[in-house]
Each structure stands twice: as structure tokens, then as C-alpha cells.
XYZ file of C-alpha atoms in Angstrom:
564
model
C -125.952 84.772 56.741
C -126.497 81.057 55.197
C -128.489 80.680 52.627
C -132.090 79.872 52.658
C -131.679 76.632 50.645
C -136.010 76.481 50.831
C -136.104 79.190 47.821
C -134.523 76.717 45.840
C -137.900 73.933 46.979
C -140.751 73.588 44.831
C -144.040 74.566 46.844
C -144.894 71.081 46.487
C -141.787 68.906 47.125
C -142.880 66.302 49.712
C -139.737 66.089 51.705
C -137.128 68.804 52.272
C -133.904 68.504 54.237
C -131.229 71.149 54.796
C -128.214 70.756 56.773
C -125.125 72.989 58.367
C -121.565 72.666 56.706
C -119.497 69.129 57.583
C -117.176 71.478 59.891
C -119.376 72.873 62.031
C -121.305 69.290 62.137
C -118.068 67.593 62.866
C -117.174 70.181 65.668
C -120.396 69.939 66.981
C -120.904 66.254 67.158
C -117.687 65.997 68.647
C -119.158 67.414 71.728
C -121.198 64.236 72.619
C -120.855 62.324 75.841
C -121.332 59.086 73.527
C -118.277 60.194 71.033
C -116.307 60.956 74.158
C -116.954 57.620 75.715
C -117.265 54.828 72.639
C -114.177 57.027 70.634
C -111.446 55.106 72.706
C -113.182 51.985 73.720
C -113.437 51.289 70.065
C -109.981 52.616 68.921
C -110.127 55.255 66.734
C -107.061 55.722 64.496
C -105.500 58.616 65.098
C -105.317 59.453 61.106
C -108.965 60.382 61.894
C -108.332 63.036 64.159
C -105.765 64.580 61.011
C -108.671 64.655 59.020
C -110.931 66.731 61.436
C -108.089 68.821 62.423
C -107.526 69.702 58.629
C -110.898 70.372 57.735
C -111.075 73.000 60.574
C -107.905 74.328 59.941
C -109.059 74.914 56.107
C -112.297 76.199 57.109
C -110.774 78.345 59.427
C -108.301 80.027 57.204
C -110.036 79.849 53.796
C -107.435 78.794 52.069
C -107.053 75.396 49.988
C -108.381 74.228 46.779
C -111.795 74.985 45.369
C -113.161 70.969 46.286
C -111.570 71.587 50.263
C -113.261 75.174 50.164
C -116.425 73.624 49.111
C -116.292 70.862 51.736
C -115.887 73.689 54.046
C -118.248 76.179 53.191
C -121.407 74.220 51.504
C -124.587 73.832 53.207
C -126.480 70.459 51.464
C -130.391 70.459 50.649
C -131.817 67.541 50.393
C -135.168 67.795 48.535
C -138.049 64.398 47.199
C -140.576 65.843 44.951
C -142.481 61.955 44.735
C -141.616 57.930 45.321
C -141.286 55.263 43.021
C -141.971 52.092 43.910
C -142.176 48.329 42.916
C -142.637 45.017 44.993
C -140.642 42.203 43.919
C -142.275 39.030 44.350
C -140.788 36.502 47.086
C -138.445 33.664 45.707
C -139.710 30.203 45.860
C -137.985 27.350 46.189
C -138.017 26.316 42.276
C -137.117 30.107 41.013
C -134.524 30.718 39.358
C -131.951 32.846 41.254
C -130.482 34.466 38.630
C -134.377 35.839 37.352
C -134.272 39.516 39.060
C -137.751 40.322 37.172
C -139.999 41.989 39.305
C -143.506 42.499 39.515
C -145.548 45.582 39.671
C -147.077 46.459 43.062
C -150.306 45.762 43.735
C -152.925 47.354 46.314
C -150.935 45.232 49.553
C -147.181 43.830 49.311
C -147.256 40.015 49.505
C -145.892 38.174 52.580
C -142.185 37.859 51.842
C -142.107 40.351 49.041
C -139.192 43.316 48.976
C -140.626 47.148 48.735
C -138.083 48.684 45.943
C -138.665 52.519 46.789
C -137.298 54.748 44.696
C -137.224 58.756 45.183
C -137.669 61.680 42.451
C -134.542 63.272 44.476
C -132.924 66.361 44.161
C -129.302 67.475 46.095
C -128.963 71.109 46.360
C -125.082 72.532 47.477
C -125.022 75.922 48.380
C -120.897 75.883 48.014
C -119.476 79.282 49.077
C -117.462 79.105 45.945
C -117.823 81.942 43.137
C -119.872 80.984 39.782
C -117.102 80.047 38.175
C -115.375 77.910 40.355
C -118.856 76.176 40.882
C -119.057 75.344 37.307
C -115.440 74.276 37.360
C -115.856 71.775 40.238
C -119.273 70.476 38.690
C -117.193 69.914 34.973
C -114.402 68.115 37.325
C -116.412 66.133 39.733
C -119.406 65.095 37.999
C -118.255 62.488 36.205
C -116.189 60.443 38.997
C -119.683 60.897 41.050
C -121.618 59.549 38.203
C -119.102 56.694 37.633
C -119.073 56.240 41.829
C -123.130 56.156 41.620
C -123.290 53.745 38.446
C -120.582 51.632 39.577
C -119.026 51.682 35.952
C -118.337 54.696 33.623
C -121.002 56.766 32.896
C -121.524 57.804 28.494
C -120.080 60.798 27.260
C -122.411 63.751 29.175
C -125.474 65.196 26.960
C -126.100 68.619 26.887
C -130.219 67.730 27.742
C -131.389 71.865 27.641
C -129.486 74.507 26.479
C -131.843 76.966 28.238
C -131.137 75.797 31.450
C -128.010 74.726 31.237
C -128.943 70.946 32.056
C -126.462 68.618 32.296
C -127.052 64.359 31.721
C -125.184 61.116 32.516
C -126.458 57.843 31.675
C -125.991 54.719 32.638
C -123.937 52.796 29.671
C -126.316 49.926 30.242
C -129.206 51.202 31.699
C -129.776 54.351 29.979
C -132.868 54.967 31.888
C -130.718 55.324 35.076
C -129.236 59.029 34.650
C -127.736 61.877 36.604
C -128.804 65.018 36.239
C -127.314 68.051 37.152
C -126.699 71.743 36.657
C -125.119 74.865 38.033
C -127.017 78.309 39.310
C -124.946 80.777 40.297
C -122.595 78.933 43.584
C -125.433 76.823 43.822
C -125.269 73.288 42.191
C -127.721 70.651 41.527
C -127.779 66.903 41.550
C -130.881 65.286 40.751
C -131.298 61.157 39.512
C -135.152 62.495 37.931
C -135.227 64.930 34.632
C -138.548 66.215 36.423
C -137.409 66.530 40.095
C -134.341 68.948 39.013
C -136.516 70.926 36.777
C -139.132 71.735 39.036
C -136.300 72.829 41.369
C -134.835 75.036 39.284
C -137.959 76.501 38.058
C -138.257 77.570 42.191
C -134.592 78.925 41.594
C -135.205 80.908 38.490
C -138.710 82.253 40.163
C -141.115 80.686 37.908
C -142.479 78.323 40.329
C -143.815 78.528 44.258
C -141.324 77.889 46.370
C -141.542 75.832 49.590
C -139.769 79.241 51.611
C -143.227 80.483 50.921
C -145.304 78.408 52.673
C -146.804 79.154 55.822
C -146.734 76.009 57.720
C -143.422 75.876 56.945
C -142.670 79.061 58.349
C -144.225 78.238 60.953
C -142.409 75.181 61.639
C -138.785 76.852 61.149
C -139.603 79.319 64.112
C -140.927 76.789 66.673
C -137.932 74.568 66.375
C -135.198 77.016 66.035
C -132.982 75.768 62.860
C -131.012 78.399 62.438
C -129.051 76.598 65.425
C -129.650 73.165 64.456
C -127.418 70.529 62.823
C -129.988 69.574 60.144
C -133.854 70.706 59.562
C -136.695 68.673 57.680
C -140.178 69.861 56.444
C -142.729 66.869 55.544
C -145.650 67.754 53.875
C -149.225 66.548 54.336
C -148.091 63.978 50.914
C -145.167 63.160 52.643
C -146.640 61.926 55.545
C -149.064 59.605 53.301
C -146.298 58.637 51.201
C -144.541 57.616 54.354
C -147.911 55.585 55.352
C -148.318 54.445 52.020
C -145.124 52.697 51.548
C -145.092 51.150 55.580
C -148.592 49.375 54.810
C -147.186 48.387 51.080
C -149.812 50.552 49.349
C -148.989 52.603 46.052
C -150.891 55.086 44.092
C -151.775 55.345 40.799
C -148.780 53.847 38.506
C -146.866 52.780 41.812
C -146.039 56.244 42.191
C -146.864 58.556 45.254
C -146.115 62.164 44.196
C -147.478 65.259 45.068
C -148.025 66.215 41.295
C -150.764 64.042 40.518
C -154.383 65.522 39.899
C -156.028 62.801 41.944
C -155.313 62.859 45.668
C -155.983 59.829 47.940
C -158.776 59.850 50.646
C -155.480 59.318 52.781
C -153.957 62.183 51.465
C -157.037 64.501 51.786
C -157.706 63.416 55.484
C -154.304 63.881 56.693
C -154.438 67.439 54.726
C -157.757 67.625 57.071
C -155.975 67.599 60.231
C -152.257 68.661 59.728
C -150.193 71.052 57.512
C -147.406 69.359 57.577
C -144.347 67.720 59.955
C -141.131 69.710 61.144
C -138.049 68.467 62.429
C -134.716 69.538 63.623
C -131.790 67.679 65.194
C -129.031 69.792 67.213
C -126.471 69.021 69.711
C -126.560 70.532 73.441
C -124.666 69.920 76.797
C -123.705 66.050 75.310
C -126.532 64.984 74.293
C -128.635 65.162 70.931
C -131.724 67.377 70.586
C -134.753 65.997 68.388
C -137.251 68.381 68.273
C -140.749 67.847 66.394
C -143.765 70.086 64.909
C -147.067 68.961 63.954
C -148.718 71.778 62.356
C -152.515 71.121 63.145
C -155.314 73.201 61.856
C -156.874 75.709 64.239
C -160.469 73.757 64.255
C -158.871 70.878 65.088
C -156.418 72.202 68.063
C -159.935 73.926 69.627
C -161.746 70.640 69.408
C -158.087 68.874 71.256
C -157.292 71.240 73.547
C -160.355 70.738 76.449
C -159.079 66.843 76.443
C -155.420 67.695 76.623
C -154.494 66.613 80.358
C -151.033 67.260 82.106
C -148.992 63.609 81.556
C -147.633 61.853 84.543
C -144.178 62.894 84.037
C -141.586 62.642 87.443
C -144.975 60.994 89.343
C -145.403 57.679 86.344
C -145.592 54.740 88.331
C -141.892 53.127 88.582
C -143.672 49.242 87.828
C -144.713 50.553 84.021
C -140.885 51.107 83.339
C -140.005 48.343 80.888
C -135.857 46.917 81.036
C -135.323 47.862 77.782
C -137.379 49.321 74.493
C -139.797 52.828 75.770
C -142.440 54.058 77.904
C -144.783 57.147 76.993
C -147.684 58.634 79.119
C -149.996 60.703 78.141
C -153.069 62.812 79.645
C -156.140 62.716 77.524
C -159.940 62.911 78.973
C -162.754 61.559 77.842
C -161.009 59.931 74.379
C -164.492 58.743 72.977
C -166.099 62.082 72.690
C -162.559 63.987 72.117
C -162.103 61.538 68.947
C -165.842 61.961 67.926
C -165.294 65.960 68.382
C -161.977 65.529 66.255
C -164.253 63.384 63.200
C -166.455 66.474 63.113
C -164.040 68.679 62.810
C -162.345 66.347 59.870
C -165.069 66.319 58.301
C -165.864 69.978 58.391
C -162.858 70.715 56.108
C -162.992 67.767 54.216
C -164.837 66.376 51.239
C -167.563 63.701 51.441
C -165.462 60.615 50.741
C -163.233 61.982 53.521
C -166.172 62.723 56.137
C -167.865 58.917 55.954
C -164.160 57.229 55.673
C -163.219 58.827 58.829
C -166.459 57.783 60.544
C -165.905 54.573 59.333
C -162.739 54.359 61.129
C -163.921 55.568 63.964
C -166.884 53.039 64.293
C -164.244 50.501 63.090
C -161.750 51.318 65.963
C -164.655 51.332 68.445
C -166.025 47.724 67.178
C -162.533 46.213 67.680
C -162.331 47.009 71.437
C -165.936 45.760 71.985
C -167.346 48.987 72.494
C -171.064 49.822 71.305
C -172.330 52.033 69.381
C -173.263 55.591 71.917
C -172.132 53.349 74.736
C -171.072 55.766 77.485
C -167.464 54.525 78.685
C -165.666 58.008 79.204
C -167.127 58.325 82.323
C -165.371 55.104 83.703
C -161.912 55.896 82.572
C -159.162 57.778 84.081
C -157.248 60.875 82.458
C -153.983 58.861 82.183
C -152.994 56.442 79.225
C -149.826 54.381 78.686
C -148.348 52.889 75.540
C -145.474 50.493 76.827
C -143.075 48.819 74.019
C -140.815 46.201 76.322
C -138.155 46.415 73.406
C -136.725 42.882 74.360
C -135.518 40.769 71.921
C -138.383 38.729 71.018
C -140.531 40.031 68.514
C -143.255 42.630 70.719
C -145.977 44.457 70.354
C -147.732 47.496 72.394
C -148.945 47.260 75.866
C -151.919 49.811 76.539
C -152.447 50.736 79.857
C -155.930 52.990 80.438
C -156.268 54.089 83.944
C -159.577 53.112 85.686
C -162.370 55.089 87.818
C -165.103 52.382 87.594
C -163.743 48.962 86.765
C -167.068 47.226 87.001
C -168.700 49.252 83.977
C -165.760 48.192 81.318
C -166.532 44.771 82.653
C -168.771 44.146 80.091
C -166.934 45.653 76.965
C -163.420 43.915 77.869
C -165.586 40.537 77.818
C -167.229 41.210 74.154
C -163.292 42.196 73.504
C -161.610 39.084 74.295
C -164.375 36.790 72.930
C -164.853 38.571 69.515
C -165.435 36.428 66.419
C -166.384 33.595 69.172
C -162.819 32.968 70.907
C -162.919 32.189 74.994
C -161.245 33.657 77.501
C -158.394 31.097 80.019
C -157.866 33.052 83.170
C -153.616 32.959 83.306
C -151.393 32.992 86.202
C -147.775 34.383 85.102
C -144.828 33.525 86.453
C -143.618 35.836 88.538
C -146.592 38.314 89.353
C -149.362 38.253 91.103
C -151.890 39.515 88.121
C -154.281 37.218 86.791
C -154.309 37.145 83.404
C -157.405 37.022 81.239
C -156.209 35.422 77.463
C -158.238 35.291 74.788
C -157.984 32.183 72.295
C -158.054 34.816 69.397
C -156.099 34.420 66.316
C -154.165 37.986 67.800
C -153.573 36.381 70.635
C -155.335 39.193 72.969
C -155.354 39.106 76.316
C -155.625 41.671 79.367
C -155.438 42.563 82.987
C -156.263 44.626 85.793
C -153.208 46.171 87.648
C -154.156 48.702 90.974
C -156.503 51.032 88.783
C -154.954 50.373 85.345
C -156.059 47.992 82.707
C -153.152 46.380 80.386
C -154.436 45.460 77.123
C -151.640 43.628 74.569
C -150.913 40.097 73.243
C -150.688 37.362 75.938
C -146.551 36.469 75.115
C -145.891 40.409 76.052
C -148.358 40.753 78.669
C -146.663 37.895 80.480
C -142.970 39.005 79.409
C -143.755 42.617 81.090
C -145.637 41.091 84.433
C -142.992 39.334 84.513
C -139.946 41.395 85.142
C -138.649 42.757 88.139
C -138.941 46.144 89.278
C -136.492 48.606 87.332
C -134.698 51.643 89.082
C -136.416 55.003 89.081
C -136.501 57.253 86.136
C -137.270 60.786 86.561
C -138.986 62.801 83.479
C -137.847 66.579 83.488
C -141.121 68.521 84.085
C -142.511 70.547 81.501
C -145.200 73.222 81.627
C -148.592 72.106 80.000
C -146.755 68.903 78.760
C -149.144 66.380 77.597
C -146.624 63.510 76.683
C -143.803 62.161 78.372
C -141.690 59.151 76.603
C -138.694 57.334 78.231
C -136.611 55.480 75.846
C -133.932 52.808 76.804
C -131.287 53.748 73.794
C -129.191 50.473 73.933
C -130.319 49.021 70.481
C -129.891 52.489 69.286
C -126.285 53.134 70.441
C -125.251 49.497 69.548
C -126.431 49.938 65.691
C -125.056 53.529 66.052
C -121.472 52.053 67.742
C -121.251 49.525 64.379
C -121.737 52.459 62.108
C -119.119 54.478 64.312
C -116.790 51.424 63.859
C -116.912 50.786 59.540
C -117.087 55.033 59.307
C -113.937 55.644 60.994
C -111.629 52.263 59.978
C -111.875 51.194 63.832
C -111.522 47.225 62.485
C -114.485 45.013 61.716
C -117.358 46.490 62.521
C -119.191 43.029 63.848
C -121.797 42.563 66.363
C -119.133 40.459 68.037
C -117.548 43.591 68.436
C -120.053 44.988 71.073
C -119.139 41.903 73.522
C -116.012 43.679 74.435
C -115.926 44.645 77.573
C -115.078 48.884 76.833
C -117.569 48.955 74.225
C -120.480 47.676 76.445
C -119.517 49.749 79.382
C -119.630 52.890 77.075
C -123.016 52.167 76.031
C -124.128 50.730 79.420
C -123.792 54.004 80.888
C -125.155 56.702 78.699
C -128.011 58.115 80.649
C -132.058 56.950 79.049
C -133.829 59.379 76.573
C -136.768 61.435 77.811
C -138.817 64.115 75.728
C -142.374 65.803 75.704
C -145.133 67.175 73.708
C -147.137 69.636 74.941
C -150.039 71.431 72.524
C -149.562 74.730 70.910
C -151.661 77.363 69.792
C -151.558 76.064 65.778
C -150.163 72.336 66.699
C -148.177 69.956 68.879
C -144.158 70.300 69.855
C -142.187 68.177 71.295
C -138.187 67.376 72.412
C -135.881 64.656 72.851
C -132.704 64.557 74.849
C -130.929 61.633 74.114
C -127.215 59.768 73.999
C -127.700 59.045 69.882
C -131.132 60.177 68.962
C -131.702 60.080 65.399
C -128.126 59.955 64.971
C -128.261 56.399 65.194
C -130.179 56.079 61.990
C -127.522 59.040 59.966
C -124.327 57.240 61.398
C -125.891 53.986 59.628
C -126.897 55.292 56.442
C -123.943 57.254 55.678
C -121.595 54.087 56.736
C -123.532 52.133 54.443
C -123.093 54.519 51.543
């Protein structure tokens, strides 16, 4: 049985990833219908198949040295306990390019700055290999990984805690920049943060919560089966604000976002509100790649959900919504207004007060921006069905909403207070190509909208007339799933074009230039892997959902580890 590399998580850490030995990855991602199809049309050297044939062969027969054995056997934890992070400021014209000073961030990144994100991260190998070949390999190997991570040779390793056998490599010119590392047992440790590696072997040695412990957790692991998955991830509630944190450019006290800290964000204490935490799991079945998803919502919050919830169009969707390229979702939700005001109330319920009057606030906020009043009665006149649209084209887009309609006449007047707030006018607009009339607004967002059979489109006027635009595409049909309340179609070109470049530099296939994915056997292989299509459907403690896909989050693996 594998080990439970969680036991070895603080309680707290805000990320944790945990994956299945390189063999039984390699074997199973050699199964794809994308590998299959882009291996030859790329030209993989056959010296590559050697090397998978070998590591089978060695896992199968146990035999080799203790570094092959461990490549063979070890299962790899990936766990962030907080984020770093500083914004350096933009260059201007008269800088200096050789000043690499940077400035500490501040509540919003500037326009043109760089986000420097740094993790408190630890690497956990379970290796397979007795105690004291583990220690062996780790006396070997530690230095030519420090020296590989530093880019020069690492000083003479320090002996930082006798206790706990803690190992330390610094940087010879940096000597804040350090490895850390130690050895438990046939487990071994890699951390680049004194604290992060401590905290995990405190969880190790039983003198600290571990994340194996934690119900959402458990709760996660059974609904997305990762005892037969590729790779698992847990994000807790801190994650998940981290995460939000560092897309908006906003930091926490010191620039640091960490779990550990005595004062929580409002963020942090309203997404705690609604969700335990985020599961994920990524597997590989009949060709394609499996992404599975679990949002563990609290039980108040799923009652107050669940009489909105409304079966999503799924094979039914109408064909004209299906963009060329980028993704489609539909989703079946009933009278949102009083579903989100039910959802506040429960929020605030669990929450603090700062929590309860932020969340109205954004609620009246979000409310104000689409021109609807205070208490004005609007569920009434919409539909069940709602459609977020993302053409995916290569101009820079952004959403298309798409509400369907029971009583157009009643929005009438909230669209107009829409698309003349802070005292733009409205140019009626007739695209190219279509039919539609097309009410733009001279707004500084560049709003606009339009009525389409019983749907209203709401976006910004380039993408509105981009979508009308385009021709019908050719029938899609979303696999039906029992109480599914979201259906997404994704066209995975971009995905399996960054993912063929990765494919390309990984396995020595030549240059691995967009050029490259003009040739005519590359673009066939990606022209005809099939679109992606997954669901969510609510549960009895939160949402799950599935995506079937050529690449899935492959896409975004193959290009980190190429880039390593």
C-alpha cells in the first residue's frame, strides 16, 4: 500500500500535492490519444523510448542502484505552508538596466510591474529505499541538487539542528538563499524555508496536526478517487485567498500570505464562510485526461444553493452559442437575486461582523453595476439558463454573458440605467455579418448588449461583434449527467499547441519554436483531438465536477517541467 504522504502535512499547509511514481506516470501517460498522435509527427528520438523501456524494466525487476530504485519506487509530495512576494517596479526609459532593486509591494501591483512570488515549499519523497540507503542517497545527491538549484557551488553543508537531524546549504553569495533538508526514516525532505521543513517534520514526528486529519480533506480524497489518480491536490480555504491575493496583486501583512499569521483577512474569513477547502485529481482513462474537482461547501450554504440549482442545458445548448475556438459553459440557476441574497445570509451566519457587512457590500455593489435597484424584483423576468461564453480568439477577449429571458420588456429598464451609467449613451450597432442590433454603450468598459431569440448577451462591444459575427460551428454534444448543473465545452487548441512545444524541448525533438506548429503533421495531430467537455453537479457537502480532455491540465505540467 503507498504511503499516505498527508501524515507528513502540517494541518495548516495551504497547498498539498502528492503524486504516483514516474513509472507508472510514464506508462500511464503513454496511453493518450494526443502522445499517440503528436509522438511521430514531431519525431521523437528513439533514445527516448530506451529510457522508458529501462525505467520499467528496473521497476519491474527491482534491481539497479539505490538512485534508479528510488526513481522507481518514490512517490513525491509536494507541500506550500505560505507565499512570499514582492513587486518590482516597471523600468522606465531612463533606468538603469543593470539596477535589479525592487520595491516592496504595496496594496495593488502597478501597471507594468512583475509579481516575484515566492513559496515557503517543502518536497517530500517517499523512496522505497531502506533508512540507510535514504541517508546515503541524500549525503550523495544533495549537494549536486543544491549546486543545480544555485547555479554555482553551494558552502560546505551546516549541521543547522542536531535534534532533528537538519541539514543546510547556502548560497555562497546569497546566504539567505538555502536548502534545507533532512532524512526520516525512507522518507526525505527538501525544503528552500527553515520554517516550512520544520513544521513538516513536526507532522512527521507527531507533534503537530497533520493535514491526513482533516475532514474536508477526507472528504475530498473519497469523492475524487486518488488512490487511482496520477497526481492529487488539497487547497485550503488560505490557499484559495492566497491564490486571489496574488491574481489581483494584493499581499498581506509583510508581503507575505501564510496560513500562520494571527490576523486573517476579511478575504480569508469569507471564503472560510462558504468553503472548506478545494480538491483536485488528474488521471488518465480511455485516451484522454481526467480532471476532476471538489469544492467542499458548508452544509448551510449547500441548503440555501440547492432549491436554485437547475439541470444545465447539456446535449440540448443551442449550437449558435458555440464559439470557434476558446469555451462555452451553461449553467441552470433560478432566481440568482434571491439565491445570492439567501447565500449572504447564510455567510454571514457563520461569519464575523466585518465579514457579514463586506459581503453585503458586494452584493449591493454587484447589483449597482448591472443597473439593478435596490429590492427591484427582476427574478421573475429571467429564465433558468445562464451562459458564460469566452470566444478564445486571438485578440485580447473578455466574457460574453448570456441570461435567458421570460419577460424582455421588464429588464428594459435596468439594461438602459446599465449602458448609460456614470452618464455614457447608448449607439444602436449593426454588425457585420448578423442580423442583431447591437446596443453600445460609450462607457470607458466599452459595454454593450443584445437581444438574441430569448437570450440577452451582455460583454464589451469588440467581442460582442467578434462572436455575432462568426458563422455557425458544427454540433457539439455534452455527455449527459444526472443532476448536472454545469456543462463547459472547451476548444483545447491553445492548450495542445503550448503542450506540443513543451513535448518538443522535453524529449530533444529539435527546436521547440512556434514555427514548429506550422508543419503540416503537427497541426493535423492537434486539429483532430476531439473538444473537452465536463460537469458539475451539487453534492450533499459541496460541488464535483469532471473533465475529459486531449491535454487537460497536462498542458500546464508538460510546460513547467520543460522549463525547469
Amino acid at each position: 500500500m503507498p504511503p499516505d504522504l498527508a501524515r507528513y502535512s502540517p494541518r495548516e499547509a495551504l497547498v498539498f500535492v502528492e503524486t504516483d511514481s514516474l513509472p507508472n506516470a510514464l506508462r500511464r501517460l503513454e496511453t493518450l490519444s494526443f502522445w499517440k498522435a503528436i509522438k511521430p509527427a514531431i519525431g521523437v528520438p528513439g533514445q527516448f523510448d530506451d529510457v522508458l523501456t529501462s525505467a520499467r524494466v528496473l521497476a519491474w525487476l527491482d534491481v539497479g542502484p539505490a538512485e534508479a530504485k528510488l526513481l522507481a519506487r518514490a512517490r513525491w509530495g509536494l507541500i506550500i505552508t505560505g507565499l512570499t512576494a514582492e513587486v518590482a517596479a516597471p523600468e522606465s526609459p531612463s533606468s538603469d538596466p543593470l539596477n535589479t532593486t525592487s520595491t516592496p509591494a504595496k496594496a495593488e501591483t502597478p501597471p507594468g510591474a512583475a509579481l516575484d512570488v515566492t513559496p515557503q515549499l517543502t518536497v517530500c519523497l517517499a523512496t522505497g529505499l531502506s533508512a540507510e540507503q535514504t541517508l546515503r542517497v541524500g549525503q550523495e545527491r544533495l549537494p549536486l541538487i543544491a549546486r543545480k538549484l544555485f547555479g554555482c557551488a553551494p558552502l560546505p553543508p551546516e549541521q543547522a539542528d542536531q535534534t532533528v537531524q537538519l541539514m543546510r546549504f547556502r548560497h555562497p553569495e546569497r546566504p539567505e538563499t538555502s536548502l534545507w533538508a533532512a532524512a526520516r526514516g525512507d522518507l526525505l525532505f527538501l525544503a528552500n524555508d527553515e520554517a516550512a521543513i520544520r513544521a513538516c517534520l513536526e507532522a512527521t514526528d507527531g507533534r503537530r496536526a497533520t493535514l491526513a486529519d482533516l475532514p474536508a480533506f477526507k472528504r475530498a480524497r473519497q469523492s475524487i478517487h486518488p488512490d487511482q489518480a496520477l497526481l492529487f491536490a488539497f487547497v485550503n480555504p488560505a490557499g484559495l485567498e492566497a491564490a486571489l491575493r496574488l491574481r489581483q496583486g494584493n499581499l498581506g501583512h509583510n508581503n507575505v500570505v501564510s496560513q500562520d499569521g494571527k490576523e486573517q483577512s476579511l478575504l480569508a474569513s469569507m471564503l472560510a464562510g462558504l468553503s472548506d477547502g478545494l480538491g483536485y485529481s488528474l488521471d488518465v482513462q480511455e485516451g484522454q485526461v481526467v480532471d476532476r474537482y471538489y469544492l467542499a461547501l458548508h452544509p448551510s450554504i449547500v441548503t440555501e444553493l440547492r432549491p436554485h440549482v437547475r439541470p444545465a442545458l447539456g446535449a440540448s445548448a443551442p449550437q449558435r452559442f458555440l464559439p470557434k475556438q476558446g469555451s462555452l459553459i451553461s449553467f441552470g440557476w433560478s432566481r440568482p437575486l434571491t439565491a445570492l441574497d439567501r447565500v449572504q445570509t447564510a455567510l454571514a451566519a457563520r461569519s464575523n461582523a466585518a465579514v457579514a457587512f463586506l459581503s453585503r457590500e458586494l452584493l449591493d455593489g454587484l447589483r449597482e453595476r448591472y443597473g439593478i435597484r435596490p429590492r427591484e424584483p427582476l427574478d421573475d423576468a429571467l429564465g433558468d439558463q445562464w451562459l458564460a461564453i469566452h470566444p478564445g480568439d486571438e485578440a485580447e477577449t473578455e466574457t460574453i454573458w448570456g441570461i435567458s429571458v421570460r419577460e424582455r420588456a421588464r429588464l428594459l429598464p435596468t439594461l438602459d440605467r446599465y449602458l448609460r451609467a456614470d452618464g455614457a449613451s447608448i449607439t444602436n450597432v449593426n454588425v457585420a455579418g448578423s442580423d442583431v442590433p447591437l446596443a453600445a454603450s460609450t462607457h470607458r468598459d466599452g459595454r454593450a448588449a443584445c437581444f438574441l431569440d430569448n437570450w440577452l448577451l451582455l460583454g464589451n462591444r469588440p467581442t460582442l461583434e467578434r462572436f455575432l459575427a462568426q458563422p455557425p460551428q458544427p454540433p457539439v454534444a455534452f455527455p449527459p449527467v444526472a443532476d448536472a448543473f454545469l456543462y463547459r465545452h472547451t476548444c483545447p487548441q491553445e492548450d495542445l499547441s503550448q503542450a506540443t512545444l513543451a513535448l518538443i524541448k522535453l524529449t530533444r525533438a529539435g527546436e521547440a519554436t512556434p514555427l514548429r506548429l506550422t508543419e503540416p503533421a503537427i497541426r493535423q495531430a492537434i486539429e483532430q483531438q476531439p473538444v473537452a467537455t465536463g460537469y458539475f453537479r451539487l453534492g450533499d457537502d459541496g460541488c464535483l465536477g469532471e473533465m475529459r480532455s486531449p491535454i487537460g491540465n497536462l498542458a500546464y505540467l508538460t510546460s513547467f517541467i520543460s522549463n525547469l
